[in-house]
XYZ file of C-alpha atoms in Angstrom:
573
model
C 2.749 -59.465 41.323
C 6.551 -59.384 41.526
C 7.073 -62.165 38.944
C 4.841 -60.398 36.469
C 6.641 -57.118 37.099
C 10.060 -58.792 36.703
C 9.028 -60.305 33.365
C 7.659 -56.920 32.261
C 10.956 -55.193 33.089
C 12.969 -57.874 31.285
C 10.698 -57.498 28.231
C 11.378 -53.735 28.090
C 15.086 -54.357 28.360
C 15.208 -56.959 25.618
C 12.886 -54.985 23.319
C 15.192 -51.976 23.465
C 18.363 -53.985 22.702
C 19.474 -54.180 19.069
C 20.906 -57.612 19.885
C 17.592 -59.069 21.088
C 14.937 -56.888 19.512
C 12.702 -58.702 17.032
C 8.941 -59.041 16.361
C 7.043 -61.035 18.909
C 5.596 -63.174 16.098
C 8.415 -63.891 13.681
C 9.910 -66.727 11.647
C 13.378 -65.368 12.299
C 15.367 -67.717 14.554
C 15.312 -68.233 17.417
C 11.571 -68.788 17.163
C 11.333 -69.432 20.909
C 13.548 -66.891 22.598
C 13.492 -63.959 24.978
C 11.147 -61.757 22.984
C 8.304 -64.302 22.517
C 8.486 -65.359 26.163
C 9.044 -62.047 27.938
C 7.339 -59.593 25.560
C 4.596 -62.126 24.908
C 3.872 -62.238 28.625
C 3.890 -58.436 28.893
C 1.520 -58.041 25.919
C -0.874 -60.623 27.371
C -0.856 -58.518 30.546
C -1.690 -55.476 28.396
C -4.596 -57.385 26.848
C -5.795 -58.515 30.269
C -5.919 -54.908 31.429
C -7.752 -53.678 28.329
C -10.264 -56.523 28.155
C -10.448 -57.375 31.870
C -9.022 -60.649 33.161
C -12.470 -62.290 33.071
C -13.079 -61.461 29.417
C -9.600 -62.584 28.454
C -10.041 -65.910 30.182
C -13.411 -66.305 28.464
C -11.766 -65.691 25.093
C -8.914 -68.127 25.813
C -11.345 -70.857 26.718
C -13.269 -70.282 23.538
C -10.076 -70.316 21.466
C -8.964 -73.623 22.988
C -12.396 -75.203 22.569
C -12.559 -74.138 18.884
C -9.086 -75.392 18.006
C -8.699 -78.465 20.184
C -6.891 -81.281 18.286
C -6.410 -78.865 15.367
C -3.932 -76.409 13.895
C -4.241 -72.709 14.670
C -2.351 -69.454 14.483
C -2.296 -66.032 16.145
C -5.182 -64.734 14.021
C -7.405 -67.539 15.341
C -6.607 -66.386 18.854
C -7.331 -62.707 18.011
C -10.642 -63.740 16.394
C -11.811 -65.570 19.523
C -10.815 -62.643 21.734
C -12.588 -60.212 19.394
C -15.800 -62.234 19.709
C -15.877 -62.054 23.479
C -14.991 -58.316 23.416
C -18.136 -57.706 21.388
C -20.175 -59.825 23.812
C -18.808 -58.043 26.895
C -18.860 -54.501 25.450
C -15.091 -53.862 25.329
C -14.517 -50.727 23.193
C -11.549 -49.482 21.200
C -10.029 -46.029 20.604
C -12.944 -45.055 18.303
C -15.661 -46.253 20.654
C -16.332 -49.342 18.545
C -16.147 -52.975 19.607
C -12.480 -53.859 20.072
C -10.924 -55.734 17.127
C -8.034 -57.488 18.849
C -6.370 -58.261 15.527
C -6.061 -54.548 14.680
C -4.823 -53.731 18.176
C -2.258 -56.466 18.148
C -0.847 -55.815 14.629
C 1.925 -53.434 15.645
C 2.507 -55.075 19.007
C 2.963 -58.504 17.394
C 4.814 -57.735 14.185
C 6.636 -54.515 15.121
C 9.764 -54.068 17.192
C 10.685 -51.907 20.185
C 8.103 -50.080 22.308
C 6.567 -46.621 22.587
C 7.803 -43.759 24.758
C 5.329 -41.039 25.648
C 6.979 -37.706 26.376
C 4.941 -35.359 28.635
C 6.046 -31.701 28.592
C 4.501 -28.453 29.791
C 4.476 -24.994 28.244
C 5.017 -21.776 30.207
C 1.240 -21.395 30.245
C 0.980 -24.760 32.000
C -0.548 -26.790 29.204
C 0.803 -30.356 28.968
C 1.297 -32.059 25.662
C 2.292 -35.619 24.816
C 4.564 -36.741 22.010
C 5.179 -40.277 20.752
C 8.665 -41.632 20.429
C 10.160 -45.163 20.309
C 12.978 -46.760 22.236
C 14.957 -47.576 19.084
C 13.581 -44.666 17.066
C 11.310 -46.840 14.883
C 7.941 -45.231 15.588
C 4.997 -47.486 14.657
C 1.284 -46.946 14.368
C 0.697 -48.284 17.889
C -2.739 -48.180 19.434
C -1.545 -47.518 22.981
C -3.714 -48.180 26.005
C -2.732 -45.790 28.815
C -4.184 -46.339 32.274
C -4.309 -43.114 34.281
C -4.878 -43.302 38.010
C -5.116 -40.930 40.974
C -5.054 -43.527 43.744
C -8.845 -43.702 43.920
C -9.802 -44.761 40.414
C -8.321 -45.567 37.023
C -9.293 -44.516 33.551
C -8.391 -46.217 30.272
C -7.202 -43.757 27.627
C -6.213 -44.540 24.065
C -3.174 -42.771 22.627
C -3.082 -42.757 18.825
C -1.058 -40.749 16.330
C 1.978 -38.606 17.049
C 0.471 -36.462 19.833
C -2.714 -38.260 20.808
C -6.183 -37.336 19.653
C -8.002 -37.419 22.995
C -8.454 -34.120 24.960
C -7.187 -36.099 27.960
C -3.693 -35.752 26.494
C -3.829 -31.942 26.591
C -4.351 -31.230 30.307
C -3.134 -28.257 32.299
C -0.899 -28.245 35.359
C -1.134 -29.291 38.115
C -1.435 -32.974 37.265
C -3.388 -35.025 39.739
C -2.887 -38.467 38.243
C -0.133 -40.762 36.973
C -0.047 -42.492 33.600
C 0.687 -46.228 33.147
C -0.238 -47.090 36.741
C 0.493 -50.659 37.771
C 2.829 -51.027 34.758
C -0.422 -51.929 32.985
C 0.575 -51.157 29.381
C 3.886 -51.712 27.552
C 5.629 -48.345 27.321
C 7.833 -45.873 29.163
C 6.820 -42.427 30.368
C 9.207 -39.469 30.085
C 8.455 -36.199 31.936
C 9.994 -32.756 31.612
C 10.946 -30.920 34.820
C 7.568 -29.183 35.302
C 5.589 -32.375 34.899
C 8.130 -34.214 37.017
C 7.557 -31.856 39.964
C 3.829 -32.529 39.842
C 4.377 -36.275 39.538
C 6.586 -36.308 42.684
C 3.814 -34.523 44.606
C 1.321 -37.154 43.504
C 3.357 -40.137 44.672
C 1.752 -40.564 48.086
C -1.792 -40.409 46.673
C -1.603 -41.741 43.116
C 1.243 -44.259 43.423
C 0.396 -46.271 46.503
C 1.029 -49.666 44.914
C 4.495 -51.097 44.421
C 4.019 -51.784 40.708
C 3.379 -48.086 39.926
C 6.374 -47.090 42.049
C 8.547 -49.696 40.401
C 7.439 -48.527 36.970
C 8.251 -44.891 37.757
C 11.652 -45.863 39.178
C 12.445 -48.073 36.193
C 11.457 -45.386 33.653
C 13.475 -42.711 35.474
C 16.534 -44.975 35.769
C 16.252 -45.800 32.061
C 16.295 -42.120 31.067
C 19.040 -41.282 33.568
C 21.271 -43.931 32.070
C 20.476 -42.631 28.573
C 21.468 -39.123 29.665
C 17.945 -37.771 29.125
C 17.481 -37.151 32.881
C 20.166 -35.707 35.111
C 20.930 -38.079 37.953
C 19.632 -35.648 40.661
C 16.250 -35.822 38.939
C 16.197 -39.575 39.379
C 17.475 -39.287 42.926
C 14.621 -36.930 43.766
C 12.261 -39.796 43.004
C 14.371 -42.192 45.088
C 14.111 -39.719 47.979
C 10.343 -39.376 47.578
C 9.607 -43.116 47.551
C 8.457 -44.738 50.771
C 10.733 -47.781 50.751
C 9.238 -51.038 51.929
C 10.342 -54.676 51.831
C 9.084 -54.993 48.258
C 11.042 -56.847 45.616
C 9.290 -54.703 43.013
C 10.844 -51.567 44.481
C 14.221 -53.050 45.235
C 14.760 -54.725 41.887
C 15.165 -51.225 40.457
C 16.919 -49.808 43.553
C 19.666 -52.450 43.545
C 20.171 -51.816 39.846
C 21.003 -48.133 40.266
C 22.976 -48.799 43.452
C 25.025 -51.333 41.459
C 25.744 -48.610 38.887
C 26.986 -46.234 41.573
C 29.079 -48.970 43.180
C 30.928 -49.810 39.972
C 31.335 -46.201 38.793
C 32.693 -44.816 42.069
C 34.472 -47.939 43.318
C 38.009 -46.539 43.031
C 37.308 -42.890 43.824
C 37.457 -40.946 47.085
C 33.749 -40.073 46.795
C 32.961 -43.740 47.274
C 32.731 -43.334 51.073
C 29.929 -40.886 50.637
C 28.214 -43.083 48.063
C 28.356 -46.036 50.493
C 26.864 -43.997 53.338
C 24.023 -42.906 51.120
C 23.248 -46.442 49.934
C 23.497 -47.864 53.461
C 21.175 -45.181 54.763
C 18.698 -45.880 51.972
C 18.535 -49.589 52.840
C 18.731 -49.446 56.629
C 15.062 -48.947 57.341
C 13.914 -51.882 55.207
C 16.879 -53.955 56.326
C 15.668 -53.649 59.904
C 12.105 -54.482 58.866
C 13.085 -57.789 57.336
C 15.165 -58.706 60.342
C 18.727 -58.679 59.018
C 19.899 -56.019 61.450
C 17.917 -57.261 64.420
C 19.781 -60.012 66.169
C 16.678 -61.135 67.998
C 15.378 -62.422 64.659
C 18.282 -64.831 64.286
C 19.363 -67.875 66.237
C 22.954 -68.718 67.061
C 23.369 -72.470 67.349
C 26.215 -74.978 67.522
C 26.688 -77.364 64.647
C 28.732 -80.527 64.330
C 29.993 -82.078 61.141
C 28.470 -85.266 59.795
C 29.039 -87.495 56.851
C 25.495 -86.934 55.717
C 26.000 -83.229 55.107
C 29.563 -83.349 53.957
C 32.710 -81.976 55.616
C 32.370 -78.697 57.359
C 33.617 -76.772 60.387
C 32.449 -78.424 63.589
C 31.832 -76.864 66.970
C 31.554 -73.400 65.475
C 28.594 -71.047 65.869
C 26.310 -70.909 62.894
C 23.748 -68.237 62.095
C 20.347 -69.515 60.983
C 17.284 -67.431 60.037
C 14.279 -68.414 62.071
C 12.183 -70.970 60.217
C 9.148 -68.698 60.105
C 11.004 -66.157 58.078
C 11.971 -68.631 55.380
C 8.545 -69.984 54.596
C 7.692 -67.001 52.398
C 9.513 -67.017 49.036
C 9.191 -63.257 48.436
C 10.666 -62.435 51.864
C 13.416 -64.985 51.325
C 14.342 -63.424 47.957
C 14.279 -59.967 49.497
C 16.547 -61.154 52.324
C 18.882 -62.766 49.836
C 19.147 -59.514 47.853
C 19.903 -57.488 50.965
C 22.377 -60.068 52.213
C 24.301 -60.057 48.908
C 24.302 -56.249 48.812
C 25.671 -55.834 52.302
C 28.298 -58.443 51.635
C 29.396 -56.410 48.607
C 29.629 -53.328 50.836
C 31.768 -55.269 53.325
C 34.179 -56.361 50.597
C 35.113 -52.747 49.992
C 34.039 -50.915 53.115
C 36.120 -52.381 55.906
C 34.898 -52.825 59.469
C 32.747 -49.693 59.393
C 30.161 -51.555 57.392
C 30.048 -54.852 59.242
C 26.649 -56.378 59.435
C 25.554 -56.201 63.060
C 23.620 -59.465 62.647
C 26.897 -61.275 61.986
C 28.966 -59.843 64.844
C 28.685 -62.904 67.060
C 30.183 -65.283 64.493
C 33.649 -66.240 65.712
C 34.587 -68.485 62.837
C 33.756 -69.268 59.230
C 30.477 -71.087 58.833
C 29.852 -73.828 56.311
C 26.271 -74.780 57.156
C 24.056 -76.769 54.843
C 20.855 -76.170 56.772
C 21.056 -72.504 55.637
C 19.082 -72.055 52.386
C 21.332 -71.859 49.302
C 20.217 -68.301 48.571
C 22.308 -67.033 51.489
C 25.392 -69.182 51.250
C 27.411 -67.172 48.762
C 27.184 -64.035 50.932
C 27.895 -66.093 54.052
C 30.979 -67.779 52.608
C 32.455 -64.561 51.237
C 31.811 -62.534 54.389
C 33.091 -65.360 56.580
C 36.406 -65.469 54.725
C 36.812 -61.716 54.906
C 36.577 -61.934 58.678
C 38.312 -65.284 59.115
C 40.984 -65.661 56.413
C 42.596 -68.540 58.328
C 39.624 -70.704 57.258
C 40.650 -70.532 53.612
C 41.939 -74.134 53.706
C 38.493 -75.344 54.742
C 36.858 -73.526 51.837
C 39.443 -74.850 49.381
C 38.884 -78.423 50.546
C 35.161 -77.913 50.318
C 35.413 -76.621 46.784
C 37.551 -79.579 45.830
C 34.970 -81.917 47.326
C 32.169 -80.402 45.284
C 34.246 -80.299 42.076
C 35.019 -84.017 42.369
C 31.863 -85.427 43.965
C 29.008 -83.166 42.835
C 29.434 -82.921 39.075
C 25.747 -82.747 38.246
C 24.392 -80.888 41.276
C 27.289 -78.554 42.118
C 25.071 -75.950 43.729
C 27.574 -74.828 46.363
C 30.822 -75.331 44.455
C 30.575 -72.062 42.573
C 29.651 -70.183 45.731
C 32.771 -71.574 47.463
C 34.902 -70.686 44.457
C 33.524 -67.150 44.645
C 34.372 -67.011 48.361
C 37.996 -67.953 47.646
C 38.357 -64.669 45.764
C 37.182 -62.703 48.824
C 40.361 -63.029 50.850
C 42.949 -60.270 50.947
C 46.001 -62.584 50.783
C 47.923 -61.479 47.671
C 50.035 -64.652 47.501
C 46.920 -66.808 47.670
C 45.170 -64.839 44.958
C 48.201 -65.010 42.688
C 48.250 -68.740 43.233
C 44.610 -68.971 42.192
C 45.409 -67.043 38.985
C 48.265 -69.471 38.166
C 45.947 -72.392 38.913
C 43.361 -70.990 36.541
C 45.923 -70.544 33.822
C 47.181 -74.110 34.258
C 43.687 -75.549 34.333
C 43.527 -76.546 37.975
C 40.790 -73.997 38.763
C 37.850 -72.822 36.673
C 38.212 -69.650 34.605
C 35.503 -67.949 36.692
C 37.991 -67.494 39.574
C 39.642 -64.789 37.393
C 36.325 -62.979 37.033
C 35.636 -63.245 40.765
C 39.060 -61.834 41.616
C 38.285 -58.903 39.330
C 35.020 -58.376 41.229
C 36.344 -58.784 44.790
C 40.066 -57.918 44.922
C 40.332 -54.725 46.959
C 43.203 -52.860 45.250
C 42.130 -53.482 41.643
C 45.822 -53.883 40.732
C 46.523 -57.560 41.307
C 45.505 -58.915 37.918
C 47.437 -56.176 36.126
C 50.568 -56.799 38.182
C 50.286 -60.535 37.570
C 49.968 -59.961 33.825
C 53.095 -57.775 33.834
C 55.084 -60.559 35.475
C 53.546 -63.501 33.625
C 52.450 -62.138 30.237
C 53.956 -64.917 28.165
C 52.167 -67.562 30.247
C 48.838 -65.816 29.820
C 49.425 -65.460 26.074
C 50.505 -69.107 25.762
C 47.243 -70.299 27.321
C 45.290 -67.951 25.083
C 47.099 -69.250 21.987
C 46.525 -72.865 22.941
C 42.826 -72.226 23.423
C 42.587 -70.574 20.013
C 44.577 -73.427 18.429
C 42.348 -76.137 19.935
C 39.211 -74.288 18.853
C 40.524 -74.142 15.254
C 41.216 -77.894 15.359
C 37.756 -78.645 16.676
C 36.116 -76.474 14.053
C 38.112 -77.894 11.156
C 38.160 -81.572 12.170
C 36.320 -82.714 15.306
C 37.789 -86.252 15.066
C 41.288 -84.834 15.412
C 40.408 -82.583 18.326
C 41.080 -85.009 21.174
C 44.747 -85.749 20.354
C 45.326 -82.007 19.920
C 43.810 -81.260 23.279
C 45.944 -83.931 24.952
C 49.100 -82.351 23.483
C 48.125 -78.953 24.952
C 49.334 -79.633 28.455
C 48.663 -76.093 29.609
C 45.172 -75.906 28.109
C 42.564 -74.566 30.478
C 40.502 -77.594 31.488
C 37.772 -75.750 33.395
C 37.140 -72.808 31.115
C 38.561 -70.300 28.619
C 41.024 -68.060 30.352
C 41.730 -66.279 27.152
C 43.273 -62.855 26.895
C 39.974 -61.031 26.346
C 38.422 -62.536 29.513
C 41.535 -61.831 31.581
C 41.743 -58.164 30.522
C 38.037 -57.698 31.134
C 38.404 -58.953 34.721
C 41.630 -56.970 35.157
C 40.016 -53.670 34.240
C 36.749 -54.256 36.090
C 35.467 -50.836 37.216
C 38.712 -49.050 36.218
C 38.002 -45.351 35.857
C 40.885 -43.295 37.306
C 43.711 -41.360 35.665
C 46.088 -43.917 37.161
C 44.213 -46.802 35.549
C 44.312 -45.124 32.146
C 47.988 -44.307 32.581
C 48.832 -47.976 33.321
C 47.108 -49.144 30.131
C 48.638 -46.445 27.964
C 52.155 -46.974 29.325
C 51.919 -50.682 28.708
C 51.531 -50.001 24.999
C 55.114 -48.675 25.013
C 56.397 -51.694 26.943
C 58.463 -54.117 24.796
C 56.124 -56.877 26.025
C 53.265 -55.234 24.130
C 54.905 -56.256 20.862
C 54.364 -59.878 21.843
C 50.596 -59.420 21.488
C 48.922 -60.414 18.268
C 46.494 -58.115 16.485
C 43.394 -59.476 18.217
C 45.004 -59.112 21.622
C 46.051 -55.534 20.814
C 42.443 -54.811 19.890
C 41.405 -56.206 23.255
C 43.831 -53.822 24.982
C 42.513 -50.841 23.013
C 39.005 -51.885 23.932
C 39.959 -51.800 27.604
C 41.353 -48.292 27.140
C 38.128 -47.139 25.572
C 36.177 -48.627 28.466
C 38.243 -46.679 30.992
C 37.867 -43.491 28.959
C 34.090 -44.015 28.897
C 33.989 -44.539 32.649
C 36.059 -41.407 33.246
C 33.759 -39.378 30.961
C 30.692 -40.611 32.894
C 32.237 -39.506 36.187
C 33.275 -36.136 34.764
C 29.710 -35.516 33.628
C 27.790 -36.916 36.594
C 29.924 -37.387 39.724
C 29.779 -33.801 41.021
C 25.979 -33.492 40.721
C 25.423 -36.875 42.403
C 27.752 -36.069 45.281
C 26.215 -32.619 45.730
C 22.751 -34.129 45.853
C 23.766 -36.756 48.420
C 25.524 -34.077 50.519
C 22.360 -31.984 50.494
C 19.919 -34.788 51.318
C 21.692 -37.445 53.358
C 25.013 -36.223 54.813
């Protein structure tokens, strides 16, 4: 069920984005894009829950049989599904045989998705109100599956507040709406309803899909500022965390938010302890902290597998653990997360499962999912092995043009070292075209101080600007006259061969996660530096955009940091 849940979550994200939102059935390009694929899958799941999987399959077979070797459209599909609904007794919101065409009208040709807001009066009566993610409320016929852990009931929500008495209950609530992520909506609860919902978790939300849906909805409203973060964290605390990708897809998302917001602040130590405590139970269950679940072997290099360190211990998950794709993906997620913690956390957050590694490991028998974390962590602990990684990256760049699966992982690892001179050398190499542009982004992600790219810019501004200007010049040549582009590119000796290290990309990496007074002061003071006058208008706009980003991050921390830290202190420290 994880794949279905993942597609469902992606559909909600895309359908609430002004950049991606469009009708599921539309002639507006791109005809085949994120909305038809992701939202289409989610709406088919909605239909399957309303009609039953058996009736839906029956209708699909009839539709295919009727239209084989012919031309059809969506209305033909709805007609076939309507026929089988009548045969199997599937009813609509008025108790009549379900007309799928009427049900699907708003879901197919409208945009965004419904939000149902549940709120309770002082007398304890709960009312529901319809809203929409982008504010464009439609005449949706909304199937809502309500479950108490023992049974489920299909309710139809129509109109602004719902017409069924089921949507006017009294506290306490004993069931949860939209169980199993079975419709296509988000549920918003006021504080009174939220308290009841938390009490129902153990009985009414036993399945991972319901838990994942509740977490996703709460995270959505916390990020929007509708919920206070402690309200969301109360749900995190109430969840019984298991090795479920459905749960952890949402968990890693909010943990990533905390990581990037607090990265350069003194509260970050407390944030790390909280996140490590949250993951430790499940981490042990999947074997990443238990050394008995891993084998330490000796490997030797061979021409067949490419050059790598010989006679060094390598860590290999037992074969039995890797046969199951879901477990493997879960292990990969945890491995990547702990590696991220190690990049900023020092030795206090070493992974116990890696303690016996005495040297960097380049091991091709380890599944690709784990290699990026392994390479990065290995270089953190064994920086003397950087030459091996550099030679390996060069090998992949030259010899594995079409299947360069490990090259990018090795390039990422090169940014994980704490050697300032090496990192400055990589920046120069990227500007001269000897390394891909992505190394700049990786340095922004992994460099511990957060100052290196800014200091490099101060000392080498004209070089960065020259590369940016040459990229812009070459682009103009290509756009105006493609046949003249090649000579122009040859003349640009400093053009970035591997990617576009333009000023906008550089500044974005430079200010990654910046949020302190010191960060803002650096950006503001630079505007009074004589070098700032060298920037053109577009580059000055890029600088102002970076300032606004830091101001936004500082505002978020001013509004949320204290309540988050207080909650963690009360529940985990």
